[in-house]
Coordinates of C-alpha atoms in Angstrom, one line a residue:
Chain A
X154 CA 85.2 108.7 99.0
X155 CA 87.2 107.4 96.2
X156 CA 87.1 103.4 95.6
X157 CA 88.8 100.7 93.6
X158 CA 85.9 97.7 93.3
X159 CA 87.3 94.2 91.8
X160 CA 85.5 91.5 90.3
X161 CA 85.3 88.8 90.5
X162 CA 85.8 88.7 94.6
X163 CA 86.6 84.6 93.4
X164 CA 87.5 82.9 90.7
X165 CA 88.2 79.2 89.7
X166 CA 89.8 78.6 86.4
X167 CA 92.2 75.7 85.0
X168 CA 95.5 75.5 83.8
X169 CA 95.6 76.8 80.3
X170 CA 92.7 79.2 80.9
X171 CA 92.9 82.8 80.0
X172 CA 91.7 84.6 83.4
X173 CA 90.2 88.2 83.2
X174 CA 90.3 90.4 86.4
X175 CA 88.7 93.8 86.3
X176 CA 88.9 96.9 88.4
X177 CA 86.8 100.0 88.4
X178 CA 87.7 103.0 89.9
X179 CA 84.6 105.4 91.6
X180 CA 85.9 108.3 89.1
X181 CA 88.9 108.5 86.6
X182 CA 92.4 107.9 87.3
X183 CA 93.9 108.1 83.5
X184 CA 96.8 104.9 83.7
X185 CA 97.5 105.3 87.2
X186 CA 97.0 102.2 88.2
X187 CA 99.2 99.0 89.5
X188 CA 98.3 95.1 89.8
X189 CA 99.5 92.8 92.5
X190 CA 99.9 89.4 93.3
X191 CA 99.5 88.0 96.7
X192 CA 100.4 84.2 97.6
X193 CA 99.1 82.9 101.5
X194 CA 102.3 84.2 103.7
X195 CA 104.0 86.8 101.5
X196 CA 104.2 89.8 100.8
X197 CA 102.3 91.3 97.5
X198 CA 104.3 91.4 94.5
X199 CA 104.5 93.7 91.7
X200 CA 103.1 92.7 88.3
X201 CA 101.5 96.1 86.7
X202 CA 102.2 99.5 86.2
X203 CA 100.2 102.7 84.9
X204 CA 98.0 100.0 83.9
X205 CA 99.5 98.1 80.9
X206 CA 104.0 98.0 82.3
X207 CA 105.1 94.8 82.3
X208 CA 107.2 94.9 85.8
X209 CA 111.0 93.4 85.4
X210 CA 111.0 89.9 85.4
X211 CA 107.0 88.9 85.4
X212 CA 106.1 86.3 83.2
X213 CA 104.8 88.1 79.9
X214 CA 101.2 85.5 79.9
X215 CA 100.5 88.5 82.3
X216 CA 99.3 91.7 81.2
X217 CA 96.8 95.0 81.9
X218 CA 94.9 97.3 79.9
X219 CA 92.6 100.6 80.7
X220 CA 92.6 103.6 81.4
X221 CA 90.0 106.2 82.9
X222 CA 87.6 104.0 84.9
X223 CA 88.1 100.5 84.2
X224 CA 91.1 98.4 84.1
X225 CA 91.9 94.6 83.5
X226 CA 94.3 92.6 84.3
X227 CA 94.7 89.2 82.1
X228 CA 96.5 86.3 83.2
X229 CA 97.2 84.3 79.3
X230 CA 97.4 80.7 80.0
X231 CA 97.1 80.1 83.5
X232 CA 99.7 79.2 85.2
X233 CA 99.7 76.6 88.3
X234 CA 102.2 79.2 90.0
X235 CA 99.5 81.8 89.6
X236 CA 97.4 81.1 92.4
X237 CA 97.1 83.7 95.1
X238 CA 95.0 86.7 95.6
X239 CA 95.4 89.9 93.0
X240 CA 95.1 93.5 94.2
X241 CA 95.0 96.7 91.5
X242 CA 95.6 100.2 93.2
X243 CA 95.7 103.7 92.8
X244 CA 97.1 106.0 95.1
X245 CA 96.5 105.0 98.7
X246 CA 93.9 103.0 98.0
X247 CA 93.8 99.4 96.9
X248 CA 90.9 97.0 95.7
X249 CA 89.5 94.3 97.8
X250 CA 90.8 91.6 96.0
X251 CA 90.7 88.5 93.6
X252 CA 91.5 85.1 94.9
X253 CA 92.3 83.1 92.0
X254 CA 91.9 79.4 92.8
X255 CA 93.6 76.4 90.2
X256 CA 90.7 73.4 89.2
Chain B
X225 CA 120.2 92.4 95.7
X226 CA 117.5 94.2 97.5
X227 CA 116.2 93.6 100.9
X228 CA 113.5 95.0 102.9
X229 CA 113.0 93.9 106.2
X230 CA 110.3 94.7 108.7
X231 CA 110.8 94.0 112.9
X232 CA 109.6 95.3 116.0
X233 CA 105.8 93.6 115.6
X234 CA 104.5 91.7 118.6
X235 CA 101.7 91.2 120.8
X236 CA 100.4 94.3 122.9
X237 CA 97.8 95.1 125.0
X238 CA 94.8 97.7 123.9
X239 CA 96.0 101.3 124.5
X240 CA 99.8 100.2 124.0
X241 CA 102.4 101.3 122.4
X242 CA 104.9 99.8 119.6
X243 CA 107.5 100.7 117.6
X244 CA 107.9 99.3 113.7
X245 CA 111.1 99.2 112.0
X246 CA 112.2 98.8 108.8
X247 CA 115.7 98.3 107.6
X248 CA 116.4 98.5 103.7
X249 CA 119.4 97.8 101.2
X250 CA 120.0 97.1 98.0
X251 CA 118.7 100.4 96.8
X252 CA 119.4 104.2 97.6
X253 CA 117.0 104.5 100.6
X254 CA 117.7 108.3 101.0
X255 CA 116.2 109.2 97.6
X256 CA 113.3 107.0 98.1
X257 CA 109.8 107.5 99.2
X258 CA 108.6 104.9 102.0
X259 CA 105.2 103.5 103.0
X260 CA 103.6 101.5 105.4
X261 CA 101.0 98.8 104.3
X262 CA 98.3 96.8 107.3
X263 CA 96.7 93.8 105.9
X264 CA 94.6 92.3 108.8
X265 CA 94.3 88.5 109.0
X266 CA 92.3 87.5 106.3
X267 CA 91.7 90.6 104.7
X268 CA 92.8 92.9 101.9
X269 CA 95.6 95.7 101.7
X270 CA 95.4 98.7 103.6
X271 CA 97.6 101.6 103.5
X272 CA 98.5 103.2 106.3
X273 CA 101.2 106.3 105.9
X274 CA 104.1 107.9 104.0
X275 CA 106.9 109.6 104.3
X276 CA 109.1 111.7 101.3
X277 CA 112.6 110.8 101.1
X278 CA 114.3 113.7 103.3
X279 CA 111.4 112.9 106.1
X280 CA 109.8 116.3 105.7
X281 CA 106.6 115.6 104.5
X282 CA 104.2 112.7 105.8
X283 CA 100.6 111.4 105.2
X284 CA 98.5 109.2 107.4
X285 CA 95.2 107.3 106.8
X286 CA 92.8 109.0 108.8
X287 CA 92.5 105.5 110.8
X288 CA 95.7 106.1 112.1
X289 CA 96.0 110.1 111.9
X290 CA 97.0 111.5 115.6
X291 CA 98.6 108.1 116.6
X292 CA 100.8 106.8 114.3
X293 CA 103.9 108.9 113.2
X294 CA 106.5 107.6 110.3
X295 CA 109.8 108.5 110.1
X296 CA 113.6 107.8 109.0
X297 CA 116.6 107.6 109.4
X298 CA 118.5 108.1 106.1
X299 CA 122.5 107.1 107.9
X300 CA 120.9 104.4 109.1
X301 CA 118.7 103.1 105.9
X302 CA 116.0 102.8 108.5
X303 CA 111.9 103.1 108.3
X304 CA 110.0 103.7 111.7
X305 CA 106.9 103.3 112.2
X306 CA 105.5 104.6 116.0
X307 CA 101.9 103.4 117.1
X308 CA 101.0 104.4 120.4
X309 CA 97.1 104.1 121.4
X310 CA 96.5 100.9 119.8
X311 CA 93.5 99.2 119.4
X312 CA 92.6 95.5 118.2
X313 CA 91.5 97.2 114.8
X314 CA 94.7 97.4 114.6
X315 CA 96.3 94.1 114.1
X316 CA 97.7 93.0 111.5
X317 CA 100.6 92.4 109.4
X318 CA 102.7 95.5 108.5
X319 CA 104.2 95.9 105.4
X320 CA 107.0 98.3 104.6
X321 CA 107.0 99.1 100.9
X322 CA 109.1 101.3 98.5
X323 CA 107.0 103.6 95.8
X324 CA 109.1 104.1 92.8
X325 CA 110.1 107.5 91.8
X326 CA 107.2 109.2 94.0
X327 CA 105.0 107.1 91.5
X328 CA 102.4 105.6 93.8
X329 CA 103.8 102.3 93.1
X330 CA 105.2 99.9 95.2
X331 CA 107.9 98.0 93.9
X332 CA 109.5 96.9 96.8
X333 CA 108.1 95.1 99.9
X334 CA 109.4 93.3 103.2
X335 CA 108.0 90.2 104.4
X336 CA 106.0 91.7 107.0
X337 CA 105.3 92.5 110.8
X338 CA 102.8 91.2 112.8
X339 CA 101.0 93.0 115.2
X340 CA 98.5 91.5 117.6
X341 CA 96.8 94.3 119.9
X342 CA 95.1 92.0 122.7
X343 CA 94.2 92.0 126.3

C-alpha cells in the first residue's frame, strides 16, 4: 500500500528557528504533493502545493521543496503563530503528522 | 468570501445511521470536486470519499466502501455525506473539503462535524 511517513512525529523549536519537516513517500509521486497546517480545534489549512506553491496569502517564512520521494517543508524563522500539527499529502492519503511545539 | 460549512454530526448508537451535510458558497460549487475528510480525536487526517462535480463518479476508502455514499446537490450548493452501519471506528470529526481543479488538493475546508458512534 502506498504511504506518506513524516518526521519528526514532534518537534520543539524556538522563535527565530528555521524548522525542517520531511515527508517520504513509499514510491514516487513527482511534485504532487501538499502541506498543511493544523491548529487544536480547526480545520487544516492550506500552505503547499505540488510541493514548492506558495498558497494565496501564507506567510512567505514558509516554504517546500522535493520531488520524487522526499519532500520538505521549511518553516524560516519560526513564528509564535506557527504552532499546530503539519500534514503533507498525496492523493487520498495523508502523513501522520508533525506537531510543532514553541520553547 | 468563501464558506464551507459542515452539519448533521451527532451522537449515534453502533449500527446507526446519519446523515452529513455540507453547504458551500463563495465559490462555484457545481464545477467543483468535493471530499470528505475523518480525523478521529487525537489523531491524524483520514480521507474518506469523493465525488466529481456533476455527481457521476465517486470513490470511497475501503473503510467505508458499501456504507457510506457521497453525493450533491448542485441547486442547492449542497455536499451529503450518508453513513448507515456505523461503528465507533467511526467517530470523528468530518471534514468537508474542496480539491482545486480535480488537483488532489484541498484548498478549502469547513470547520468540521462531529460524530460520536456510542452505545
Amino acid at each position: 500500500d502506498f504511504q506518506m511517513t513524516q518526521s519528526p512525529s514532534t518537534l520543539s523549536a524556538s522563535v527565530g528557528d528555521r524548522v525542517t519537516i520531511t515527508c517520504r513517500a513509499s514510491q514516487s509521486i513527482s511534485s504532487w504533493l501538499s502541506w498543511y497546517q493544523q491548529k487544536p480545534g480547526k480545520a487544516p489549512n492550506l500552505l503547499i502545493y505540488k510541493a514548492s506553491s506558495l498558497e494565496s496569502g501564507v506567510p512567505s517564512r514558509f516554504s517546500g521543496s522535493g520531488s520524487g520521494t522526499e519532500f520538505t517543508l521549511t518553516i524560516n524563522s519560526l513564528q509564535p503563530d506557527d504552532f499546530g500539527t503539519y500534514y503533507c499529502q498525496h492523493t487520498w492519503t495523508f502523513g501522520q503528522g508533525t506537531k510543532v511545539e514553541i520553547k | 468570501e468563501v464558506q464551507v460549512l459542515e452539519s448533521g454530526g451527532g451522537l449515534v448508537q453502533p449500527g446507526g445511521s446519519l446523515r452529513l451535510s455540507c453547504a458551500v458558497s463563495g465559490f462555484t460549487f457545481s464545477r467543483s470536486w468535493m471530499h470528505w475528510v475523518r480525523q478521529a480525536p487525537g489523531k491524524g487526517l483520514v480521507w474518506v470519499s469523493r465525488i466529481n462535480s456533476d455527481g457521476s463518479s465517486t470513490s470511497y476508502a475501503d473503510s467505508v466502501k458499501g456504507r457510506f455514499t457521497i453525493s450533491r446537490d448542485n441547486a442547492k450548493n449542497t455536499l451529503y455525506l450518508q453513513m448507515n452501519s456505523l461503528s465507533a471506528e467511526d467517530t470523528g470529526v468530518f471534514y468537508c473539503a474542496r480539491d482545486r481543479s480535480g488537483s488532489l488538493t484541498f484548498d478549502y475546508w469547513g470547520q468540521g462535524t462531529l460524530v460520536t458512534v456510542s452505545s
